[in-house]
PDB file of C-alpha atoms in Angstrom:
ATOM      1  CA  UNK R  30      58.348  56.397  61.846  1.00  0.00           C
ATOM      2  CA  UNK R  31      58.895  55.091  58.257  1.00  0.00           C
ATOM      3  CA  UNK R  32      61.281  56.586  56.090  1.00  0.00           C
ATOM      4  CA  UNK R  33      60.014  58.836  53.221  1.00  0.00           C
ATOM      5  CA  UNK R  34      61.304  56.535  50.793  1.00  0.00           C
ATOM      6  CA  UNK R  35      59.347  53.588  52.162  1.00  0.00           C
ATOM      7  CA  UNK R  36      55.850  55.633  52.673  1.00  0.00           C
ATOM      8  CA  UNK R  37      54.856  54.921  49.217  1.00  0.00           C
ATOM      9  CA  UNK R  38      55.009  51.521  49.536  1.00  0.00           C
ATOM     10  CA  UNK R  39      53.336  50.768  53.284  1.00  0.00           C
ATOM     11  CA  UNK R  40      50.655  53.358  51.871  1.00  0.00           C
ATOM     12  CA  UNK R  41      48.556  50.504  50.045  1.00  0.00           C
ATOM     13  CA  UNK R  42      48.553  48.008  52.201  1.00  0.00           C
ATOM     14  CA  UNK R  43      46.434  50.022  54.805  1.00  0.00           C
ATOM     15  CA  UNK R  44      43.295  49.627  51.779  1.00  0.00           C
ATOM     16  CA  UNK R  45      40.716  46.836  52.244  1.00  0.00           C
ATOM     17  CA  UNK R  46      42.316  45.083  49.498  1.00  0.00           C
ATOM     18  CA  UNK R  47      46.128  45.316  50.606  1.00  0.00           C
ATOM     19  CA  UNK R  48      44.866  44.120  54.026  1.00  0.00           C
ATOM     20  CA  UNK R  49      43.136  41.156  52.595  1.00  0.00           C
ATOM     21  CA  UNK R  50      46.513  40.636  50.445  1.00  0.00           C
ATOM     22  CA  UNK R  51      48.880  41.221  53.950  1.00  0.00           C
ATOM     23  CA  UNK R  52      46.593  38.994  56.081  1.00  0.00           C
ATOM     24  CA  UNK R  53      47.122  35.662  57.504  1.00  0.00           C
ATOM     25  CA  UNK R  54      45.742  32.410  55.462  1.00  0.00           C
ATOM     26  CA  UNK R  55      43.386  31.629  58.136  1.00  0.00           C
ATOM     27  CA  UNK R  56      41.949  35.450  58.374  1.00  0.00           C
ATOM     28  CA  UNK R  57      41.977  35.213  53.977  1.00  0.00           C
ATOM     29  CA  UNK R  58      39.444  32.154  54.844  1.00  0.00           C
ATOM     30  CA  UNK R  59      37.213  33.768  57.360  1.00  0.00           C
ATOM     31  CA  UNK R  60      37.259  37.339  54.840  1.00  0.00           C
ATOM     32  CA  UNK R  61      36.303  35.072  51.953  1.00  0.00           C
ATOM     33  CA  UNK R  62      33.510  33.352  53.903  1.00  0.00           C
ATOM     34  CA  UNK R  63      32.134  36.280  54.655  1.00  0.00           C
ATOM     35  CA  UNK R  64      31.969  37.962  51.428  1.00  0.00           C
ATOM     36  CA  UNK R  65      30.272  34.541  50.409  1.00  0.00           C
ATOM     37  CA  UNK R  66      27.729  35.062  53.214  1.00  0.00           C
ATOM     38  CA  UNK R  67      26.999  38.448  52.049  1.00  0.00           C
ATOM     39  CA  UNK R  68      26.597  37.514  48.440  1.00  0.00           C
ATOM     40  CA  UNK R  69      24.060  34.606  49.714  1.00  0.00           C
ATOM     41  CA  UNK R  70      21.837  37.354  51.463  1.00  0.00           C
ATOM     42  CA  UNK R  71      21.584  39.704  48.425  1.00  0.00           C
ATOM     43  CA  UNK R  72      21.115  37.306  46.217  1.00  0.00           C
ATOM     44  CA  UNK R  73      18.069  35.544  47.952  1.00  0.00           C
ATOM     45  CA  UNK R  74      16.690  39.081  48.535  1.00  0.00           C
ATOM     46  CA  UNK R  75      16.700  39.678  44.923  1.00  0.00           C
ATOM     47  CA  UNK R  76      15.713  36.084  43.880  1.00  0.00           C
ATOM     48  CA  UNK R  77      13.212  35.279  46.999  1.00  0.00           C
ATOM     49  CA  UNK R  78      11.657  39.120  46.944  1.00  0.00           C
ATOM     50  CA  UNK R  79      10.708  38.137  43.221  1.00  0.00           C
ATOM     51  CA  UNK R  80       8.822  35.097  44.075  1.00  0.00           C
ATOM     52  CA  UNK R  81       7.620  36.400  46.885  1.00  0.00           C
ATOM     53  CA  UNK R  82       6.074  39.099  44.898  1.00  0.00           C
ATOM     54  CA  UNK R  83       4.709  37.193  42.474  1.00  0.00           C
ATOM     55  CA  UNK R  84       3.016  34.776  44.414  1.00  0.00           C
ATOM     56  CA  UNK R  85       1.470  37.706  46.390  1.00  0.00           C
ATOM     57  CA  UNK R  86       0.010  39.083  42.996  1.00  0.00           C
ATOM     58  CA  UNK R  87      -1.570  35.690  41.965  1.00  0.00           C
ATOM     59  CA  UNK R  88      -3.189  35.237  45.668  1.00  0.00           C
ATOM     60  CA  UNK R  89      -4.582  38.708  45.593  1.00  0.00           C
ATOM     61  CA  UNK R  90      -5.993  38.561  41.857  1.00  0.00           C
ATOM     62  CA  UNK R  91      -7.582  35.056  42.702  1.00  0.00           C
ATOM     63  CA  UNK R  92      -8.828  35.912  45.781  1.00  0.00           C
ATOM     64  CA  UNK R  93     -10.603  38.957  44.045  1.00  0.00           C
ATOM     65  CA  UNK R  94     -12.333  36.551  41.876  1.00  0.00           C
ATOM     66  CA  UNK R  95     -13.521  34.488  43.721  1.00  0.00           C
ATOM     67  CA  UNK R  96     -15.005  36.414  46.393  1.00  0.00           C
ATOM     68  CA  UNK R  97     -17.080  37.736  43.753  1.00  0.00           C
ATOM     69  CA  UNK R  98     -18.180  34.292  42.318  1.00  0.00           C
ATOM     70  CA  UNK R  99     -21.240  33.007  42.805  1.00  0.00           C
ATOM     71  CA  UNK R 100     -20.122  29.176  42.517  1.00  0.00           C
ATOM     72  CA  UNK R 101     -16.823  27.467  42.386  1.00  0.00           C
ATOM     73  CA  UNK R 102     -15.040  28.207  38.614  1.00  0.00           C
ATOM     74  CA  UNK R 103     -15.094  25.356  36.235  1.00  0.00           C
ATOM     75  CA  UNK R 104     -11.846  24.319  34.338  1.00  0.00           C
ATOM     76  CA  UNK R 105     -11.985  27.077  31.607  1.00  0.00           C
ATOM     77  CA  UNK R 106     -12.154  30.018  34.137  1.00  0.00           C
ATOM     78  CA  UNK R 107     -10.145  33.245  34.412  1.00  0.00           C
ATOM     79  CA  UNK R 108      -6.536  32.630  34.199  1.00  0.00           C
ATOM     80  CA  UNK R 109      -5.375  34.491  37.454  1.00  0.00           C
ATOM     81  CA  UNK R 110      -7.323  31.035  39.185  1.00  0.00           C
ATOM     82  CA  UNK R 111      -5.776  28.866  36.851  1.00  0.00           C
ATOM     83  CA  UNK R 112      -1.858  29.383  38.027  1.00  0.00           C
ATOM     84  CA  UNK R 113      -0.153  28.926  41.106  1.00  0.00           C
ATOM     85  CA  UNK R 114      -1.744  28.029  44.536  1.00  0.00           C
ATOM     86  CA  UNK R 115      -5.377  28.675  43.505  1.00  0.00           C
ATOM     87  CA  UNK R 116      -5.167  26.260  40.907  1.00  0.00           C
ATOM     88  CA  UNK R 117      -4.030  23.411  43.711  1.00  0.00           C
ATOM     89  CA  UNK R 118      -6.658  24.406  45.740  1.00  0.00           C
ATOM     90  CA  UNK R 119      -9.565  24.251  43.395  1.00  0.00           C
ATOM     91  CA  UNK R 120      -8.242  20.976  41.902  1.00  0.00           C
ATOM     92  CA  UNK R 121      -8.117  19.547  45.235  1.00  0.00           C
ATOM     93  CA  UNK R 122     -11.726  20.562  45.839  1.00  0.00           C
ATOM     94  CA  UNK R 123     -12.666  19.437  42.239  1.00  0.00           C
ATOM     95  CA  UNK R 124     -11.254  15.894  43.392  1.00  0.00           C
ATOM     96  CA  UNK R 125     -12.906  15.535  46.588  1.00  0.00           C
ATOM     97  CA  UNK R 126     -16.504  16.519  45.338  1.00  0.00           C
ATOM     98  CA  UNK R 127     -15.761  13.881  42.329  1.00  0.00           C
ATOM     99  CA  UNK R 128     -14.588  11.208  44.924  1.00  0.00           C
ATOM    100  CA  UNK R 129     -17.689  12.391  46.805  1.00  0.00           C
ATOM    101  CA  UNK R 130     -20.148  12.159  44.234  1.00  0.00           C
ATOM    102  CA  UNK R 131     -21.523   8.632  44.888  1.00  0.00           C
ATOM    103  CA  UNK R 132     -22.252   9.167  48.685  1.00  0.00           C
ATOM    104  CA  UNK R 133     -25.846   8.828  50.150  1.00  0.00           C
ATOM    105  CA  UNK R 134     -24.960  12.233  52.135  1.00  0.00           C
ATOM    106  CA  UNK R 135     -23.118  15.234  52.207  1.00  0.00           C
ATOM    107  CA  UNK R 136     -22.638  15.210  55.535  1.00  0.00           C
ATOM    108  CA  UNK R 137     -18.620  15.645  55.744  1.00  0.00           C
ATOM    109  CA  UNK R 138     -17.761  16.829  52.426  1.00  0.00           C
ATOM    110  CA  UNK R 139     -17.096  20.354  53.935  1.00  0.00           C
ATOM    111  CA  UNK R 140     -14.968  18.687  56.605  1.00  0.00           C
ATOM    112  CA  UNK R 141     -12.649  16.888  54.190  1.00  0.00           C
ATOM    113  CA  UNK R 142     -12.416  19.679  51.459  1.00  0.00           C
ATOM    114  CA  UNK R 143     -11.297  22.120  54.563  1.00  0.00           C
ATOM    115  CA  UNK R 144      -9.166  19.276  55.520  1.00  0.00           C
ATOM    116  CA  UNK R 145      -7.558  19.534  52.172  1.00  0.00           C
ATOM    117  CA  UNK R 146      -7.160  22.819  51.608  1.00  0.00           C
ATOM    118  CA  UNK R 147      -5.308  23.237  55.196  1.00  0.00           C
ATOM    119  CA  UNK R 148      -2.390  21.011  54.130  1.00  0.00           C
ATOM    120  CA  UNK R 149      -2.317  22.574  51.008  1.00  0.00           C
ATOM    121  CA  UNK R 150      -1.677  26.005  52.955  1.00  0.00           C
ATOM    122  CA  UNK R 151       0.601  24.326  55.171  1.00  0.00           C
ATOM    123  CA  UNK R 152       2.578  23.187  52.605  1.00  0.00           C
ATOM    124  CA  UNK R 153       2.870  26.532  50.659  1.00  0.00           C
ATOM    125  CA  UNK R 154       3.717  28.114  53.864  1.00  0.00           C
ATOM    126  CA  UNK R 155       6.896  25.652  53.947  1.00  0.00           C
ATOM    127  CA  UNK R 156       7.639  25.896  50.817  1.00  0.00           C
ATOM    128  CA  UNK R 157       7.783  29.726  50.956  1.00  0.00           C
ATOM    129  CA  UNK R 158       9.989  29.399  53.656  1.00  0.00           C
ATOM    130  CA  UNK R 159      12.532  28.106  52.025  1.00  0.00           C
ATOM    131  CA  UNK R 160      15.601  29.736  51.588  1.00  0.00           C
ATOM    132  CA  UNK R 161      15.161  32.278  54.244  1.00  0.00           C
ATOM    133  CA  UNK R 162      16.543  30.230  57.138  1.00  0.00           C
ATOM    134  CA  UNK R 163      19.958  30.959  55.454  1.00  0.00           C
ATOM    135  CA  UNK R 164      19.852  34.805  56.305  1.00  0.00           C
ATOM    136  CA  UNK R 165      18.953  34.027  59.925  1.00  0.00           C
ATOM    137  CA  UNK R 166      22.047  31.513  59.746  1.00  0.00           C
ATOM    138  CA  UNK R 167      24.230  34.406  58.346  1.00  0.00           C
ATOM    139  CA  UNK R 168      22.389  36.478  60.850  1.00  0.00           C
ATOM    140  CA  UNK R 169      23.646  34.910  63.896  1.00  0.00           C
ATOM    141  CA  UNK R 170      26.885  33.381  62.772  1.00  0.00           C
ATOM    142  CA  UNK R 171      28.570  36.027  60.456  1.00  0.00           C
ATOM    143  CA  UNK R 172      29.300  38.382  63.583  1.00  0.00           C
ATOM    144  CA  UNK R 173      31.500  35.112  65.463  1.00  0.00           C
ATOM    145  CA  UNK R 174      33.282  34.160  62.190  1.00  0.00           C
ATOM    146  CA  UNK R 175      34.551  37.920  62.220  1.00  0.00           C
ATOM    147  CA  UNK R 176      35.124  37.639  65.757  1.00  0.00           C
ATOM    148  CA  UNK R 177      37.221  34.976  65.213  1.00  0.00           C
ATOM    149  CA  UNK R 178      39.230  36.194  62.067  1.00  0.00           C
ATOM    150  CA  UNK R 179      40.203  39.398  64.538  1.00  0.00           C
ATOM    151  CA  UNK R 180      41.678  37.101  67.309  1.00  0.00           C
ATOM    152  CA  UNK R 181      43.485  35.335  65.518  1.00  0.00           C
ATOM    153  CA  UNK R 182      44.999  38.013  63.421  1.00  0.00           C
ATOM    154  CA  UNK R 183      45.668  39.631  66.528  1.00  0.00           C
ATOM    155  CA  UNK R 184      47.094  37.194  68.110  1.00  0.00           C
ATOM    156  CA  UNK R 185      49.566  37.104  64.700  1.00  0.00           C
ATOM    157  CA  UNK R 186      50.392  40.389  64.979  1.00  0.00           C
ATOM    158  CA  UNK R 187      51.580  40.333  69.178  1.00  0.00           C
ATOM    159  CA  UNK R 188      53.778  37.031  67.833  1.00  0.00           C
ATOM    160  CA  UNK R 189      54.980  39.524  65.355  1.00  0.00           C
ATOM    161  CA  UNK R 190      55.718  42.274  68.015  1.00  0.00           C
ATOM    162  CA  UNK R 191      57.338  39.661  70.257  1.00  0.00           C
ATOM    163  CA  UNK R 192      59.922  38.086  67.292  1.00  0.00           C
ATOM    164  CA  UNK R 193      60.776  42.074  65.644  1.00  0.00           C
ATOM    165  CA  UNK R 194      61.077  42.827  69.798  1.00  0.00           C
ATOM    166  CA  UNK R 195      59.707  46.523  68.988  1.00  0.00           C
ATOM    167  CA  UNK R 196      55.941  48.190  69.701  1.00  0.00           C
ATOM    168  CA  UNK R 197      56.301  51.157  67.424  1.00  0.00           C
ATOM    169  CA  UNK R 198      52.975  51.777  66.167  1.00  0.00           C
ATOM    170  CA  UNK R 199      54.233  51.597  62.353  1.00  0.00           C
ATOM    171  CA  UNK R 200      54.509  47.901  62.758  1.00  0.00           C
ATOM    172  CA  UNK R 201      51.939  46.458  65.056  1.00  0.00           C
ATOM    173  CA  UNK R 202      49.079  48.772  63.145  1.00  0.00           C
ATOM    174  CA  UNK R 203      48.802  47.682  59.817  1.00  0.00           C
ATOM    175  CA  UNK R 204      48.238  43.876  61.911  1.00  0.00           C
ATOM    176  CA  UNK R 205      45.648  45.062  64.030  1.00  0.00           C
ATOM    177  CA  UNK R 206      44.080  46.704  61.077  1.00  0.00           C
ATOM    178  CA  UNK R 207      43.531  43.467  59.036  1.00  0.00           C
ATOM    179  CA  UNK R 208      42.480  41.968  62.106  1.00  0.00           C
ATOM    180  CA  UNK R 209      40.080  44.228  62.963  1.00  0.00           C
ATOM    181  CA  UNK R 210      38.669  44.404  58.648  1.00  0.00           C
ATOM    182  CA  UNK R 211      37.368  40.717  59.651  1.00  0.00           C
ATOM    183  CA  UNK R 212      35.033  42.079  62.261  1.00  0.00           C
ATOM    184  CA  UNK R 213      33.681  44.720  60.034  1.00  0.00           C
ATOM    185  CA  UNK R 214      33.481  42.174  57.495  1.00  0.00           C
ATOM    186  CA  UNK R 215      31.045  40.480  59.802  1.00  0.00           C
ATOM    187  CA  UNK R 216      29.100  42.820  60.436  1.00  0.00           C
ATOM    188  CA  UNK R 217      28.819  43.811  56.898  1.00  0.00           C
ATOM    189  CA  UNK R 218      27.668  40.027  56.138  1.00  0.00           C
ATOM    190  CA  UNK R 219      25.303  40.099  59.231  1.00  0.00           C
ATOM    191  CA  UNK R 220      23.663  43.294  59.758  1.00  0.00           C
ATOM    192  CA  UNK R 221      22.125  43.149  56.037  1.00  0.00           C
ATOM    193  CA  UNK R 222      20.819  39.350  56.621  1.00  0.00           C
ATOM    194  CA  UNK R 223      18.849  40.166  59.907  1.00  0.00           C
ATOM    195  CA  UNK R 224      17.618  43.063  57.996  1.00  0.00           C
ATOM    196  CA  UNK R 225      16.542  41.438  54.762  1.00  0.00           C
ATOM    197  CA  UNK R 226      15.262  38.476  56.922  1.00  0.00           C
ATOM    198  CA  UNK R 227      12.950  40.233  59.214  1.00  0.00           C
ATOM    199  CA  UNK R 228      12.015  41.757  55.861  1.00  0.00           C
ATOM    200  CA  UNK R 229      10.984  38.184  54.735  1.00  0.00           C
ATOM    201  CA  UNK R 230       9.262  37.604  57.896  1.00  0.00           C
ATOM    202  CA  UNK R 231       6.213  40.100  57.287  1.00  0.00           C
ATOM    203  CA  UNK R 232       6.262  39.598  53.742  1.00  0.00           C
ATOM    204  CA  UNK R 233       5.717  35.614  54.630  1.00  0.00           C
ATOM    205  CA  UNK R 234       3.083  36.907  57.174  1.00  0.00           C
ATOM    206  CA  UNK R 235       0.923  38.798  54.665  1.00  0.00           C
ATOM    207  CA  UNK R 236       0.833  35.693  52.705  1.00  0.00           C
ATOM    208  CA  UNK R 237      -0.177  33.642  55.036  1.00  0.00           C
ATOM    209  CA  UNK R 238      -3.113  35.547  55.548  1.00  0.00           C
ATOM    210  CA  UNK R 239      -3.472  35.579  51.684  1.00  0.00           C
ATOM    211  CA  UNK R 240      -3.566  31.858  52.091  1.00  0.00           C
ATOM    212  CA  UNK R 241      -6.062  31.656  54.432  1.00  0.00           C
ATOM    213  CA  UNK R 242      -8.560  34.644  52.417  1.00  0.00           C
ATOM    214  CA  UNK R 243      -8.176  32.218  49.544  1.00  0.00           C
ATOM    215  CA  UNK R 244      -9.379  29.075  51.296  1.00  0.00           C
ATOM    216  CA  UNK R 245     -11.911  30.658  53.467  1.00  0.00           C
ATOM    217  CA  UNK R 246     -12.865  32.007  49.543  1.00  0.00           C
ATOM    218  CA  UNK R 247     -12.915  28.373  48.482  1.00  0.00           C
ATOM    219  CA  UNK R 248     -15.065  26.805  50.993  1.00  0.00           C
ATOM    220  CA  UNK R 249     -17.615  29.224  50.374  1.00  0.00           C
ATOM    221  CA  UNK R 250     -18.552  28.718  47.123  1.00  0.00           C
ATOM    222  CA  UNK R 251     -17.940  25.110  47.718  1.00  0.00           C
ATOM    223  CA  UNK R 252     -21.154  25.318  50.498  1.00  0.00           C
ATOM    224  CA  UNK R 253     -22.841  27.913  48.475  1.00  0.00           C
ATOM    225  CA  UNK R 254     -22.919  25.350  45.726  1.00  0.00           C
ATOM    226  CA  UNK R 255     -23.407  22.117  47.917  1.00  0.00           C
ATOM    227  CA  UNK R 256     -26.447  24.002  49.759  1.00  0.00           C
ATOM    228  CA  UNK R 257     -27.834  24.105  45.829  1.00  0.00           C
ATOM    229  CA  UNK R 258     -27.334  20.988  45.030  1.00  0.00           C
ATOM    230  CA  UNK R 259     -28.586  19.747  48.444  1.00  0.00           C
ATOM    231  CA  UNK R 260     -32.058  22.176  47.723  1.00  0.00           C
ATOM    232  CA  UNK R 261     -32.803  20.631  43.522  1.00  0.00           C
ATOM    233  CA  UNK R 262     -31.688  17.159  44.668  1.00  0.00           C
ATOM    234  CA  UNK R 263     -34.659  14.213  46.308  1.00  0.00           C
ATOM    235  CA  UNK R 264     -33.953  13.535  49.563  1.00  0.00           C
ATOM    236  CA  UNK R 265     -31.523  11.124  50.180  1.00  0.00           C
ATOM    237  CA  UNK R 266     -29.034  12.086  47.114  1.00  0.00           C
ATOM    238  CA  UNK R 267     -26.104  13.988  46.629  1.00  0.00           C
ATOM    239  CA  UNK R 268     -25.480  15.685  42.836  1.00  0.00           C
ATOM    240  CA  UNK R 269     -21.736  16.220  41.934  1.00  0.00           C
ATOM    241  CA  UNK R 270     -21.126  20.122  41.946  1.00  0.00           C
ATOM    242  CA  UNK R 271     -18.982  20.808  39.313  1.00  0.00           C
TER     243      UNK R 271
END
């Protein structure tokens, strides 16, 4: 047992912070990594659940609108399918009926704008992907790099029992302890970035389902307004559909 006098000062050195102050360099590393890790996750929930969020806003207005249209919006249309993905998908469909325009047939048209409009969704999947394979990273690592900080503070503190020759408790604890903080550090780092990931996950899901309302949307009004053009044209012509 410690004497009264020196109580006081082992006292702080059992807090989070006098552990990470008592602890070996190496352990210091894996604490610091961690803490990194788990300022990563909260900060691409915060900055990724805002885009995220956003996005989701824009695809649901747009796809509003347009299932309500009669014919595909011109240039000057309501802003909500003027922004974002909507906007790439109706310019790409606005190109490929202009690039179209001097063909003896339609046949196809409907084939290529799909054909469009799939790697556009493809692409907007990826791209709203990005940044989340971090938290499964964090996810599935964090817990090891803990794991690792504990053995080898633990292995410290038995070199430490073996050189001061003595296995009172009052020495080999507070070594085990700061061991041990790397673990829970871990799991601090990990738990929240399998959480906030699978969070992404379904939120990512939704949208892709989004994605594919607003494209179905699109190639309706684009046949709606080929069919049109197909019925006031002669035979043998095909009218640009604006």
């Amino acid at each position: 047992m410690l004497p009264a006098d020196l109580a006081p000062l082992a006292a702080p050195a059992l807090t989070p912070w006098g552990m990470y102050l008592a602890a070996d360099v190496v352990v210091k590393a894996v604490m610091i990594a961690l803490a990194f890790a788990s300022l990563t996750t909260w900060t691409v929930l915060l900055a990724k659940g805002w885009e995220l969020a956003r996005q989701a806003r824009q695809l649901r207005a747009a796809r509003t609108l347009l299932l309500q249209a009669a014919s595909l919006p011109n240039e000057h249309a309501d802003a909500c399918v003027q922004q974002g993905i909507a906007r790439v998908m109706l310019d790409a469909v606005r190109s490929e009926l202009r690039l179209s325009q001097d063909l003896d047939s339609g046949d196809g048209i409907k084939e290529r704008v799909a054909s469009r409009l799939d790697r556009i969704e493809l692409e907007t999947a990826r791209v709203q992907r990005r940044g989340t394979g971090v938290l499964a990273s964090i996810g599935a690592v964090a817990p090891f790099v803990g794991l690792f900080g504990t053995v080898w503070g633990i292995m410290n503190s038995f070199i430490g029992i073996a050189h001061s020759n003595t296995t009172n408790l009052a020495v080999v604890a507070p070594g085990i302890a700061e061991a041990l903080l790397a673990t829970a550090l871990g799991l601090v780092a990990a738990i929240p970035a399998v959480l906030v990931y699978n969070h992404f996950s379904r939120v990512l899901a939704g949208l892709r389902g989004l994605l594919g309302d607003l494209s179905a949307a699109v190639q309706q009004l684009v046949s709606r307004d080929l069919d049109r053009a197909a019925h006031r044209a002669p035979a043998g012509t095909l009218r640009a559909v604006n």
